[in-house]
XYZ file of C-alpha atoms in Angstrom:
322
model
C -0.231 0.077 0.079
C 1.274 3.370 -0.859
C 1.912 5.785 2.228
C 2.117 9.397 1.243
C 2.498 12.252 3.317
C 0.123 15.422 3.168
C 2.141 18.763 1.963
C 2.354 21.234 4.685
C -0.654 23.269 5.231
C -0.027 26.738 3.395
C -1.737 30.162 3.169
C -4.089 30.249 -0.064
C -2.297 31.228 -3.230
C -4.698 34.075 -3.971
C -3.464 35.896 -0.699
C -0.837 38.447 -1.466
C 2.702 36.934 -2.078
C 5.980 37.849 -0.351
C 7.845 40.255 -2.647
C 11.387 38.176 -2.362
C 9.920 34.545 -1.816
C 7.044 34.042 -3.830
C 6.419 30.596 -2.046
C 5.548 32.671 1.032
C 2.546 34.622 1.469
C 3.409 38.253 2.738
C 2.212 37.173 6.331
C 4.701 34.128 5.904
C 7.274 36.309 4.631
C 7.299 38.504 7.624
C 7.109 35.449 10.238
C 10.395 34.164 8.663
C 12.260 37.355 8.793
C 11.358 37.646 12.565
C 12.271 34.101 13.096
C 15.613 34.849 11.548
C 16.588 37.826 13.309
C 15.450 35.939 16.565
C 17.772 32.935 16.008
C 20.599 35.406 15.257
C 20.198 37.276 18.329
C 20.201 34.051 20.640
C 23.686 34.073 19.064
C 24.409 37.310 20.071
C 24.115 38.870 16.781
C 22.030 41.599 15.259
C 21.538 41.260 11.701
C 19.912 43.324 8.798
C 17.631 42.033 6.259
C 18.351 42.857 2.857
C 16.759 41.294 -0.008
C 17.601 37.797 0.414
C 20.420 38.332 2.700
C 20.929 38.734 6.400
C 24.125 41.082 6.835
C 25.908 41.603 10.513
C 28.158 44.200 12.163
C 31.488 42.410 10.867
C 30.501 42.563 7.257
C 29.233 39.173 6.811
C 26.685 38.280 4.546
C 24.396 35.189 4.700
C 21.968 33.908 2.144
C 18.593 32.888 2.997
C 17.107 31.477 0.073
C 17.796 27.725 0.910
C 16.710 28.214 4.652
C 13.277 29.900 3.301
C 12.935 26.904 0.776
C 13.458 24.595 3.896
C 10.896 26.234 5.825
C 8.451 26.501 2.997
C 8.370 22.652 2.575
C 8.803 21.639 6.037
C 5.878 19.399 6.554
C 5.200 20.686 10.124
C 4.410 24.039 8.501
C 5.185 27.624 10.616
C 5.182 25.891 13.906
C 8.273 24.190 13.073
C 10.077 27.178 11.894
C 11.710 28.682 14.806
C 13.354 25.346 15.600
C 14.513 24.815 12.157
C 15.642 28.183 11.774
C 17.582 28.198 15.235
C 19.455 24.916 14.002
C 20.299 26.064 11.026
C 21.573 29.349 12.034
C 23.608 27.751 14.442
C 25.084 25.208 12.368
C 25.845 28.239 9.591
C 27.845 30.479 12.587
C 29.679 27.105 13.634
C 30.701 26.638 9.875
C 31.700 30.369 9.111
C 33.612 30.907 12.398
C 35.960 28.155 11.951
C 38.836 28.042 9.337
C 37.746 27.696 5.765
C 38.400 24.447 4.206
C 39.890 26.054 1.363
C 42.443 27.128 3.851
C 42.993 24.135 5.776
C 42.722 21.516 2.782
C 45.228 20.843 0.141
C 44.371 21.189 -3.220
C 44.350 17.650 -4.221
C 42.276 17.096 -1.111
C 39.456 19.851 -2.207
C 39.462 17.967 -5.938
C 38.986 14.804 -4.195
C 35.785 16.249 -2.482
C 34.232 18.052 -5.582
C 31.020 16.990 -6.769
C 28.324 18.193 -9.056
C 25.218 19.322 -6.978
C 21.821 19.401 -8.666
C 19.616 22.061 -6.885
C 16.519 24.027 -7.525
C 17.064 26.788 -9.665
C 15.779 29.485 -7.375
C 18.234 28.673 -4.770
C 21.035 29.657 -6.962
C 19.252 32.693 -8.597
C 20.304 34.640 -11.476
C 23.367 33.662 -12.757
C 26.080 36.141 -11.772
C 29.660 36.795 -12.378
C 30.825 34.835 -9.626
C 28.493 31.870 -10.557
C 29.133 31.475 -14.442
C 29.852 27.906 -14.341
C 26.181 26.974 -13.141
C 24.703 24.866 -15.552
C 20.804 24.643 -16.381
C 20.017 20.579 -16.358
C 16.510 21.151 -16.674
C 13.253 23.070 -16.204
C 13.259 24.259 -12.500
C 16.800 22.487 -11.981
C 20.485 23.498 -11.835
C 24.242 21.961 -11.386
C 26.525 23.907 -9.318
C 29.971 22.540 -8.262
C 30.392 22.059 -4.452
C 32.414 20.476 -1.575
C 31.413 17.255 -0.037
C 32.573 18.140 3.891
C 32.017 16.624 6.968
C 29.734 19.562 8.209
C 27.850 19.590 5.022
C 27.761 20.773 1.664
C 29.952 23.887 0.264
C 29.313 25.513 -2.418
C 31.949 27.134 -4.599
C 32.438 30.382 -6.732
C 34.216 30.750 -9.997
C 37.024 32.416 -8.381
C 37.412 29.608 -5.770
C 37.191 26.942 -8.441
C 39.986 28.868 -10.659
C 42.501 28.174 -7.957
C 41.719 24.580 -8.453
C 42.158 24.257 -11.833
C 40.516 24.468 -15.586
C 36.496 24.417 -15.328
C 36.060 21.679 -18.010
C 38.856 19.260 -16.233
C 37.320 20.104 -12.487
C 33.926 19.305 -14.122
C 35.162 15.919 -14.917
C 36.701 15.107 -11.832
C 33.656 15.976 -10.034
C 31.384 13.631 -12.319
C 33.961 10.919 -11.600
C 33.478 11.200 -7.774
C 30.034 11.469 -8.003
C 29.868 8.204 -10.037
C 32.149 6.783 -7.190
C 29.681 6.942 -4.508
C 28.675 4.054 -3.053
C 24.719 2.506 -3.280
C 23.903 2.284 0.470
C 20.168 1.434 0.172
C 18.255 0.383 -2.840
C 14.269 -0.592 -2.696
C 11.868 -1.323 -5.381
C 8.363 0.140 -4.820
C 5.620 -1.527 -6.160
C 2.244 -0.785 -6.838
C -0.955 -2.296 -8.450
C -0.024 -4.621 -11.470
C 3.240 -4.077 -12.833
C 3.852 -0.549 -11.390
C 7.061 -0.262 -9.925
C 10.047 2.027 -9.723
C 13.563 2.177 -7.969
C 14.560 3.947 -4.831
C 18.252 4.720 -4.274
C 18.510 6.377 -0.694
C 22.120 7.001 0.709
C 23.295 9.268 3.337
C 25.328 11.458 0.760
C 23.723 14.991 0.134
C 24.931 14.220 -3.801
C 22.720 11.330 -3.943
C 20.219 12.621 -6.078
C 22.935 14.361 -8.145
C 23.363 10.840 -9.734
C 20.741 11.778 -12.179
C 23.662 13.443 -13.874
C 25.747 10.000 -14.182
C 22.019 7.764 -14.149
C 23.553 5.195 -16.773
C 26.080 4.329 -14.401
C 23.759 4.216 -11.551
C 21.290 1.984 -13.595
C 24.158 -0.480 -14.160
C 25.311 -0.635 -10.512
C 21.767 -1.297 -9.059
C 20.048 -3.489 -12.013
C 23.011 -4.726 -13.846
C 21.827 -3.777 -16.906
C 22.027 -0.607 -19.275
C 19.170 2.049 -19.550
C 17.157 1.013 -22.772
C 17.119 3.482 -25.816
C 14.167 4.923 -24.534
C 15.638 6.080 -21.087
C 13.840 6.517 -17.869
C 11.312 8.433 -15.587
C 13.145 10.072 -12.606
C 12.299 11.733 -9.672
C 14.897 13.515 -7.102
C 12.742 14.722 -4.493
C 15.450 15.521 -2.020
C 19.078 15.540 -1.896
C 19.513 11.922 -0.384
C 17.291 10.206 -2.709
C 16.556 9.332 -6.281
C 13.870 7.298 -7.833
C 14.033 6.057 -11.604
C 12.162 3.498 -13.607
C 13.861 2.212 -16.953
C 11.315 2.261 -19.921
C 10.853 -1.122 -20.965
C 11.169 -1.148 -24.807
C 9.197 -2.277 -27.238
C 6.661 -3.048 -24.411
C 6.071 -1.276 -21.177
C 2.037 -1.759 -20.324
C 2.598 0.062 -16.905
C 4.696 3.127 -17.957
C 1.607 5.768 -17.366
C 0.714 4.381 -14.224
C 4.460 4.297 -12.932
C 4.432 7.917 -13.990
C 1.458 8.858 -11.823
C 3.031 6.879 -8.929
C 6.278 8.174 -9.188
C 4.670 11.833 -9.159
C 2.624 10.926 -6.117
C 5.867 9.208 -4.557
C 8.136 12.521 -5.288
C 5.453 15.190 -4.088
C 5.292 13.121 -0.687
C 9.043 12.995 -0.325
C 9.683 16.474 -1.471
C 7.318 17.571 0.938
C 8.553 15.761 4.171
C 12.320 16.882 3.186
C 14.551 18.901 4.936
C 16.752 19.339 1.761
C 14.110 19.354 -0.975
C 15.073 19.257 -4.455
C 12.048 18.824 -6.615
C 8.399 17.514 -6.284
C 8.347 17.118 -10.361
C 9.056 14.074 -12.750
C 11.250 14.044 -15.579
C 12.366 11.766 -18.546
C 15.973 11.149 -18.872
C 16.357 10.378 -22.528
C 19.977 10.142 -23.912
C 21.395 12.158 -20.970
C 19.016 15.139 -21.286
C 15.995 15.627 -18.610
C 12.828 16.524 -19.818
C 10.016 17.846 -17.300
C 6.933 15.579 -17.671
C 4.935 16.773 -14.556
C 5.503 19.681 -12.615
C 3.621 20.148 -9.364
C 1.854 23.472 -8.841
C 0.962 24.273 -5.259
C 1.007 20.453 -4.393
C -1.075 19.838 -7.784
C 0.581 17.594 -10.357
C 0.367 19.305 -14.158
C 1.156 17.370 -17.077
C 3.836 19.544 -19.382
C 3.232 18.174 -22.658
C 6.151 16.615 -24.756
C 5.782 15.708 -28.091
C 8.320 12.833 -28.003
C 7.452 11.604 -24.824
C 3.495 11.165 -26.419
C 5.050 9.451 -29.331
C 6.763 6.609 -27.134
C 3.415 6.280 -25.305
C 1.744 5.761 -28.479
C 4.146 3.527 -29.789
C 4.462 1.151 -26.902
C 0.820 1.299 -27.055
C 0.797 -0.317 -30.759
C 3.326 -2.803 -29.742
C 0.428 -4.016 -27.594
C 1.045 -2.203 -24.134
C -2.388 -1.497 -22.011
C -1.057 1.198 -19.798
C -2.148 4.094 -22.210
């Protein structure tokens, strides 16, 4: 039996929206900022909030977009925000007050920890002069190079990457590190009939980013290469990746699996502390195409002619799932 959790209760979408965080209402935005100030004050810091950044008297600046996203998707709603914000601010200050890994680790140690990280596009914001290496990988998703550290993940700006080598070489090294991650937990979700998909869950914050090297992951998990028609994929949060390889020339449960995978992704996304996307994508030849987009918890099929042709072709070969 499928066990999906409800999305957090939110203010209605027709209430006035926050000018900086569109996923918040005006009231939620004000509450978030008040609790951010309170969390910093508990650490002895008075901060000024401008745009999506908190600044202190020492000239340090702390981005708040990711924290706002975590609050937005927390399944406990606003009642859990104070604890979540306090924990994140405490961890952030503990990290910035200590020596930077860029100062304590040798270049070869840093390159060994480098991975590509897939995140929601709105967490990075408009591409700036400091993040020209950021790549869009699908609607709503982008890739940024980051370090895998004991205390968490550290994204890198272009100038910091330049000290480690040329960008193309660093990305190849990062992908190699990604492919080498172990698969700690693999299960198969099964629904009615032949509906099923594979789920990989690991402790690494780069687990969902393995969608960038999905062919290798599929081979590691199933012992077979993806077929010519690719796979359905979902990456609800950083520590999980779900996929279903399209079984050509017949796949009688593809559409049913797409719907089940959508429900799974939305539920896992809503419950996650490190969400990535509630959407479902089609991985085909290394390219990700969004098939289902969730808007305020409601799934919406985003038409794709190539995928529709695939479904019709499967139907013509005797599939009964269309």
